Amino acid sequence: MTTHPSPTRTSSPPGDAVVEITDLRKSFGSVEVLTNITTAISQGEVVCVIGPSGSGKSTLLRCINLLEQPTGGTVLVDGIDVTDPDCDIDRVRSRMGMVFQQFNLFSHLTVLDNCTVAQQVVHRRDKSQAEQVARSNLEKVGLADRADAFPAQLSGGQQQRVAIARALSMEPDLMLFDEPTSALDPELVGDVLAVMRRLASEGMTMIVVTHEMAFAREVADRVIFMDGGVIVEEGHPDRVIGDPQHHRTRTFLKRVLDPTHVDPDADVEPGDDRRAQIKEAELSARGEPRVSSDMRDQRF
Ligand SMILES: Nc1ncnc2c1ncn2[C@@H]1O[C@H](COP(=O)(O)OP(=O)(O)OP(=O)(O)O)[C@@H](O)[C@H]1O
Ligand SMILES: [Mg+2]
């Protein structure tokens, strides 16, 4: 068997913070959508981020890899401040895998090529090294036999598993997932969650924005509940999901777990936002694709 050289990695020792976020703020125009977010993610930790639509979950992930430029505060990844203008963000990004709700595969490339392009460009691996890494990750996600297929020939769940294999092929220290199963038909969700569960058990550091409460409860070391751009509470999933301390967390969980629930403490009739949240919770509870605020904002 041929071997390929290990890429240079500077992983932190177990327990060290891979991500340290301090007083992170983000505004779009005059609207502040993240307010003083402070938290840290340790090596090997699996953190699930939950919260209503528009609470800032995606923006938080996007500030970690600088797809959004924070308005204030600092984000350290492996000790490197990504908000520093002198930071080599491409180098930092090469240590993070990001998996989105939409799979963002190149439709004109085969599954194998989708998983090798970035390795060749960023890690400067030659084609055969890159293919070897890609094939082993395709095997890991159960798609070794689909290497020569094009994305359009695969189901949504298979495409999402290719997106995970592509991210893993960069051999990241950290994986960021933004609602990776929200766009999938219910019967395809399980295979993707199984791959993520396996990654978690292998010690991958993961931040997962999700509405899959059962997954969060089973796999997360910690759950962060966000609402209105702040962390309302965080802690062990048995506490945050099983015994939430804050009214806002309880209201959100009731909505997700019982979509028809109407908060008796609400002093106003449900408005458009409230109805949209109820609708969204209904879809989520049925496992149907949700309309994220990202998608809602796209007007053509
Ligand atoms: N590029 C942008 N320009 C202006 N406003 C934005 C932009 N991106 C996000 N927002 C706003 O920031 C807020 C937080 O959005 P974000 O996408 O982070 O929420 P979310 O919790 O991920 O929601 P969802 O569950 O629907 O995906 C929302 O009010 C959203 O409309
Ligand atoms: Mg989002």
Short mmCIF file of N, CA and C in Angstrom, two decimals, residues 20 58 64 80 176 182 198 245 256:
data_model
loop_
_atom_site.label_atom_id
_atom_site.label_comp_id
_atom_site.label_asym_id
_atom_site.label_seq_id
_atom_site.Cartn_x
_atom_site.Cartn_y
_atom_site.Cartn_z
N GLU A 20 -11.56 30.40 20.54
CA GLU A 20 -11.86 31.27 21.69
C GLU A 20 -12.50 32.54 21.16
N SER A 58 -25.97 31.20 12.20
CA SER A 58 -25.10 31.14 11.00
C SER A 58 -24.07 32.26 11.03
N ILE A 64 -16.51 32.91 12.60
CA ILE A 64 -15.36 32.08 13.02
C ILE A 64 -14.41 31.87 11.84
N ILE A 80 -4.75 31.80 16.78
CA ILE A 80 -4.53 32.87 15.80
C ILE A 80 -5.78 33.76 15.73
N LEU A 176 -17.15 22.88 11.04
CA LEU A 176 -18.30 23.73 11.30
C LEU A 176 -19.45 23.22 10.43
N SER A 182 -30.96 20.12 7.18
CA SER A 182 -32.25 20.83 7.06
C SER A 182 -32.86 20.77 5.67
N ARG A 198 -20.17 9.51 13.96
CA ARG A 198 -18.90 8.78 13.91
C ARG A 198 -17.72 9.75 14.04
N GLN A 245 -33.10 26.48 31.95
CA GLN A 245 -33.28 27.41 33.07
C GLN A 245 -34.00 28.68 32.64
N VAL A 256 -40.31 23.76 19.20
CA VAL A 256 -39.70 22.75 18.33
C VAL A 256 -40.29 21.37 18.60
#
